[in-house]
Tab-separated table of C-alpha atoms and ligand atoms in Angstrom:
chain	number	residue	atom	x	y	z
A	867	MET	CA	68.116	92.439	98.611
A	868	GLN	CA	68.738	95.821	100.087
A	869	VAL	CA	69.572	98.430	97.440
A	870	ILE	CA	71.464	101.585	98.400
A	871	ILE	CA	72.052	104.350	95.850
A	872	LYS	CA	74.829	106.865	96.538
A	873	LYS	CA	75.836	110.005	94.690
A	874	THR	CA	79.544	109.210	94.585
A	875	ILE	CA	81.814	106.206	94.365
A	876	GLU	CA	83.660	107.610	97.372
A	877	GLU	CA	80.538	107.345	99.545
A	878	ILE	CA	80.131	103.717	98.485
A	879	ALA	CA	83.785	102.991	99.230
A	880	ASN	CA	83.414	104.582	102.655
A	881	GLU	CA	80.391	102.523	103.652
A	882	VAL	CA	81.593	99.214	102.267
A	883	SER	CA	85.080	99.576	103.737
A	884	GLU	CA	83.436	100.414	107.070
A	885	LYS	CA	81.524	97.104	106.960
A	886	PHE	CA	84.759	95.209	106.327
A	887	ALA	CA	86.668	97.156	108.998
A	888	THR	CA	83.898	96.541	111.558
A	889	LEU	CA	83.901	92.825	110.780
A	890	ILE	CA	87.697	92.635	111.113
A	891	GLU	CA	87.521	94.515	114.426
A	892	LYS	CA	84.831	92.196	115.826
A	893	LYS	CA	86.195	88.998	114.323
A	894	PRO	CA	89.984	89.069	113.841
A	895	LYS	CA	89.822	85.566	112.316
A	896	ALA	CA	87.224	86.569	109.720
A	897	VAL	CA	87.107	84.875	106.336
A	898	LEU	CA	86.854	87.447	103.553
A	899	GLY	CA	85.629	86.837	100.008
A	900	LEU	CA	87.409	89.231	97.658
A	901	ALA	CA	86.826	90.509	94.143
A	902	THR	CA	89.014	92.123	91.510
A	903	GLY	CA	88.127	94.637	88.782
A	904	SER	CA	88.102	98.423	88.825
A	905	THR	CA	84.982	98.635	90.990
A	906	PRO	CA	86.393	97.553	94.391
A	907	ILE	CA	89.637	99.577	94.138
A	908	PRO	CA	88.315	102.677	96.006
A	909	THR	CA	86.867	100.401	98.707
A	910	TYR	CA	90.206	98.626	99.143
A	911	GLN	CA	91.989	101.997	99.362
A	912	LYS	CA	89.648	103.163	102.126
A	913	LEU	CA	89.919	99.816	103.911
A	914	VAL	CA	93.699	100.032	103.952
A	915	GLU	CA	93.457	103.547	105.423
A	916	LYS	CA	90.951	102.502	108.098
A	917	ILE	CA	92.814	99.376	109.139
A	918	LYS	CA	96.070	101.313	109.486
A	919	LYS	CA	94.460	104.255	111.293
A	920	ARG	CA	92.680	101.984	113.785
A	921	GLY	CA	95.640	99.662	114.213
A	922	LEU	CA	93.550	96.572	113.415
A	923	ARG	CA	95.329	93.248	113.195
A	924	VAL	CA	95.142	91.357	109.929
A	925	ASP	CA	97.304	88.341	110.741
A	926	GLY	CA	94.275	86.190	111.684
A	927	LEU	CA	92.353	86.862	108.483
A	928	THR	CA	91.851	84.351	105.684
A	929	THR	CA	90.929	85.480	102.192
A	930	PHE	CA	89.373	83.680	99.239
A	931	ASN	CA	89.317	85.397	95.869
A	932	LEU	CA	86.527	84.849	93.408
A	933	ASP	CA	88.478	83.994	90.300
A	934	GLU	CA	91.718	83.830	88.344
A	935	TYR	CA	92.694	83.649	84.689
A	936	VAL	CA	93.882	80.378	83.170
A	937	ASN	CA	96.972	80.313	80.875
A	938	LEU	CA	97.865	83.920	81.486
A	939	LYS	CA	100.808	85.239	79.432
A	940	PHE	CA	101.135	88.417	81.491
A	941	PRO	CA	101.737	87.678	85.210
A	942	LYS	CA	101.127	91.345	86.040
A	943	GLU	CA	97.528	90.929	84.895
A	944	SER	CA	96.883	88.034	87.258
A	945	TYR	CA	94.233	88.620	89.877
A	946	ARG	CA	96.770	87.604	92.525
A	947	HIS	CA	99.010	90.438	91.363
A	948	PHE	CA	96.032	92.827	91.533
A	949	MET	CA	95.256	91.787	95.104
A	950	GLU	CA	98.903	92.002	96.172
A	951	GLU	CA	99.049	95.550	94.835
A	952	HIS	CA	95.741	96.879	96.160
A	953	LEU	CA	95.280	95.034	99.450
A	954	PHE	CA	97.652	92.288	100.553
A	955	HIS	CA	100.939	94.172	100.284
A	956	PRO	CA	99.665	97.497	101.735
A	957	LEU	CA	98.198	95.599	104.708
A	958	GLY	CA	100.963	93.051	105.170
A	959	ILE	CA	98.626	90.093	104.587
A	960	LYS	CA	100.841	87.051	104.046
A	961	ARG	CA	100.576	84.761	101.051
A	962	GLU	CA	99.577	81.780	103.201
A	963	GLN	CA	96.491	83.675	104.394
A	964	THR	CA	95.265	84.145	100.829
A	965	HIS	CA	93.620	81.765	98.374
A	966	PHE	CA	92.755	81.779	94.683
A	967	PRO	CA	90.760	79.106	92.858
A	968	PRO	CA	93.123	76.455	91.457
A	969	GLU	CA	93.113	75.123	87.906
A	970	VAL	CA	93.575	71.575	89.208
A	971	ASN	CA	90.651	70.164	91.222
A	972	PRO	CA	88.751	73.470	91.323
A	973	GLU	CA	85.904	71.931	93.359
A	974	GLY	CA	88.384	71.380	96.201
A	975	TYR	CA	88.223	75.171	96.642
A	976	ASP	CA	84.648	74.888	97.919
A	977	GLU	CA	85.775	72.324	100.480
A	978	LEU	CA	88.679	74.528	101.549
A	979	ILE	CA	86.315	77.467	102.089
A	980	GLN	CA	84.045	75.278	104.211
A	981	LYS	CA	87.041	73.992	106.201
A	982	HIS	CA	87.729	77.607	107.154
A	983	GLY	CA	84.145	77.996	108.352
A	984	GLY	CA	82.738	79.643	105.212
A	985	ILE	CA	83.013	83.205	103.944
A	986	ASP	CA	81.807	85.821	106.430
A	987	LEU	CA	81.605	88.707	103.972
A	988	GLN	CA	81.883	88.501	100.193
A	989	ILE	CA	82.406	91.565	98.006
A	990	LEU	CA	81.225	91.332	94.392
A	991	GLY	CA	81.318	93.455	91.275
A	992	ILE	CA	79.151	92.752	88.248
A	993	GLY	CA	80.053	92.343	84.594
A	994	SER	CA	78.292	94.531	82.036
A	995	ASN	CA	76.597	91.323	80.853
A	996	GLY	CA	75.380	90.443	84.379
A	997	HIS	CA	78.133	87.973	85.290
A	998	ILE	CA	79.432	87.647	88.840
A	999	ALA	CA	82.989	86.421	89.369
A	1000	PHE	CA	83.383	84.737	85.970
A	1001	ASN	CA	80.007	82.998	85.962
A	1002	GLU	CA	78.741	83.855	82.511
A	1003	ALA	CA	75.137	83.669	81.277
A	1004	ASN	CA	73.498	80.263	81.644
A	1005	THR	CA	75.907	78.997	84.305
A	1006	PRO	CA	73.923	76.444	86.327
A	1007	PHE	CA	72.819	77.848	89.674
A	1008	ASP	CA	74.306	74.815	91.447
A	1009	ALA	CA	77.802	75.296	89.953
A	1010	LYS	CA	80.744	74.975	92.332
A	1011	THR	CA	84.209	76.353	91.575
A	1012	HIS	CA	84.966	75.467	87.955
A	1013	ILE	CA	86.826	76.389	84.764
A	1014	VAL	CA	84.917	78.614	82.355
A	1015	ASP	CA	85.195	79.858	78.795
A	1016	LEU	CA	84.993	83.630	78.928
A	1017	ALA	CA	82.204	85.332	76.975
A	1018	PRO	CA	83.384	87.516	74.049
A	1019	SER	CA	81.884	90.578	75.801
A	1020	THR	CA	83.859	89.811	78.984
A	1021	ARG	CA	87.106	89.433	77.030
A	1022	SER	CA	86.367	92.685	75.253
A	1023	ASP	CA	85.558	94.496	78.566
A	1024	ASN	CA	88.779	93.192	80.140
A	1025	SER	CA	90.959	93.869	77.082
A	1026	ARG	CA	91.642	97.343	78.494
A	1027	PHE	CA	94.174	95.693	80.826
A	1028	PHE	CA	96.026	93.864	78.006
A	1029	PRO	CA	98.063	94.976	74.969
A	1030	SER	CA	95.378	93.596	72.639
A	1031	LEU	CA	92.151	91.585	72.662
A	1032	ASP	CA	94.090	88.517	71.495
A	1033	ASP	CA	96.152	88.638	74.677
A	1034	VAL	CA	93.088	88.286	76.940
A	1035	PRO	CA	92.866	84.702	78.188
A	1036	THR	CA	89.961	82.661	76.869
A	1037	GLN	CA	89.435	80.768	80.112
A	1038	ALA	CA	89.345	81.394	83.825
A	1039	VAL	CA	88.691	79.467	87.013
A	1040	THR	CA	85.890	80.886	89.110
A	1041	MET	CA	83.905	80.290	92.244
A	1042	GLY	CA	80.574	78.912	91.070
A	1043	LEU	CA	77.216	80.508	91.752
A	1044	ALA	CA	76.541	77.916	94.479
A	1045	THR	CA	79.912	78.738	96.087
A	1046	ILE	CA	79.104	82.453	96.135
A	1047	MET	CA	75.614	81.813	97.525
A	1048	GLU	CA	77.152	80.047	100.540
A	1049	ALA	CA	78.732	83.297	101.772
A	1050	LYS	CA	77.063	84.486	104.971
A	1051	GLU	CA	76.786	88.062	103.745
A	1052	ILE	CA	77.296	89.582	100.291
A	1053	ILE	CA	77.891	93.158	99.178
A	1054	LEU	CA	77.677	93.847	95.449
A	1055	ILE	CA	78.932	97.166	94.097
A	1056	ALA	CA	78.045	98.480	90.643
A	1057	THR	CA	79.205	101.869	89.430
A	1058	GLY	CA	78.947	103.581	86.062
A	1059	ALA	CA	76.305	103.722	83.358
A	1060	ASN	CA	77.799	100.706	81.528
A	1061	LYS	CA	76.399	98.543	84.346
A	1062	MET	CA	72.820	99.895	84.258
A	1063	LYS	CA	71.368	97.117	82.081
A	1064	ALA	CA	72.959	94.347	84.147
A	1065	VAL	CA	71.743	96.030	87.352
A	1066	LYS	CA	68.197	96.318	86.017
A	1067	ALA	CA	68.193	92.608	85.062
A	1068	MET	CA	69.665	91.615	88.439
A	1069	LEU	CA	67.022	93.556	90.360
A	1070	SER	CA	64.062	92.359	88.313
A	1071	GLY	CA	63.133	90.145	91.279
A	1072	VAL	CA	63.354	86.870	89.357
A	1073	ALA	CA	66.453	84.666	89.309
A	1074	THR	CA	67.149	83.836	85.678
A	1075	PRO	CA	70.241	82.057	84.262
A	1076	SER	CA	70.575	84.688	81.511
A	1077	CYS	CA	71.634	87.126	84.268
A	1078	PRO	CA	73.831	85.166	86.712
A	1079	ALA	CA	73.790	88.028	89.260
A	1080	SER	CA	70.025	87.601	89.591
A	1081	ILE	CA	70.641	84.458	91.674
A	1082	LEU	CA	71.355	86.904	94.519
A	1083	ASN	CA	67.578	87.410	94.768
A	1084	HIS	CA	67.620	84.045	96.596
A	1085	HIS	CA	70.277	85.030	99.148
A	1086	PRO	CA	69.035	86.193	102.577
A	1087	ASN	CA	71.726	88.835	103.228
A	1088	VAL	CA	72.722	90.884	100.187
A	1089	THR	CA	73.291	94.621	99.973
A	1090	VAL	CA	73.681	96.213	96.547
A	1091	TYR	CA	75.476	99.561	96.358
A	1092	LEU	CA	74.896	101.614	93.212
A	1093	ASP	CA	75.957	105.019	92.008
A	1094	GLU	CA	73.502	107.055	89.961
A	1095	GLY	CA	74.981	105.824	86.672
A	1096	ALA	CA	74.490	102.148	87.508
A	1097	ALA	CA	71.011	102.903	88.891
A	1098	GLY	CA	70.067	104.760	85.681
A	1099	LEU	CA	67.350	102.338	84.563
A	1100	LEU	CA	65.740	101.905	87.982
A	1101	TYR	CA	63.807	105.149	88.109
B	1251	LIG	C1	85.739	90.728	85.862
B	1251	LIG	C2	85.727	89.966	87.181
B	1251	LIG	C3	84.479	90.237	87.996
B	1251	LIG	C4	84.192	91.716	88.019
B	1251	LIG	C5	83.951	92.210	86.626
B	1251	LIG	C6	83.640	93.690	86.561
B	1251	LIG	O1	85.199	90.026	84.810
B	1251	LIG	N1	85.866	88.570	87.011
B	1251	LIG	O2	84.652	89.719	89.296
B	1251	LIG	O3	83.061	91.964	88.828
B	1251	LIG	O4	85.126	91.984	85.858
B	1251	LIG	O5	84.832	94.419	86.589
B	1251	LIG	P1	84.942	95.976	86.771
B	1251	LIG	O6	84.744	96.208	88.234
B	1251	LIG	O7	86.312	96.312	86.326
B	1251	LIG	O8	83.873	96.588	85.947
């Protein structure tokens, strides 16, 4: 894993959006793996700017998102809604180009990704408990796309988007760790001091189920971008 520490979130957003823009320029039919959460928002903003400024075409792209809530009472909090707002609508990416893991036959999602030739570049955030997508602690490393029960700490972290903790769904459907590991290239971004423990566990060099993100130690092409807060325990 290559680890890059930047002073500001803006610098991270600039570099990561540049990697996506370069890929889209070189491969207009690229398959993108996309993440939600607060972390990738600045990167998506920069990517929208770059794509528009350079006049890049997006109509050949295919996207696969990492995860989606199950039994959501608030459609505005769906991850599809998030992606529409931050990336798909600003870029004019059509619904049929985009995919989210389904509640019915979730494993079919892995097959669909493979049918499209696999994910060229996957962006990831990390949960404060070390989860990636919604793969919580002790998810088997060979898990494909599946339904999960969300950890209490994840529901509490995500409650900031809902009227109350009780409104946060208890389940989600997520790409599995094996699905994520099939991406050709992965970029993980972690910003803020609340991620420092998870980052330290991820970068310990050993893949351990208690920190799902640590499986990335076994992937041949991962770059981790950290700000100084998230890198706080590495010095
Ligand atoms: C959610 C998502 C993850 C994301 C994590 C961190 O649980 N399922 O994909 O990485 O939150 O989110 P944030 O970037 O808001 O800290």
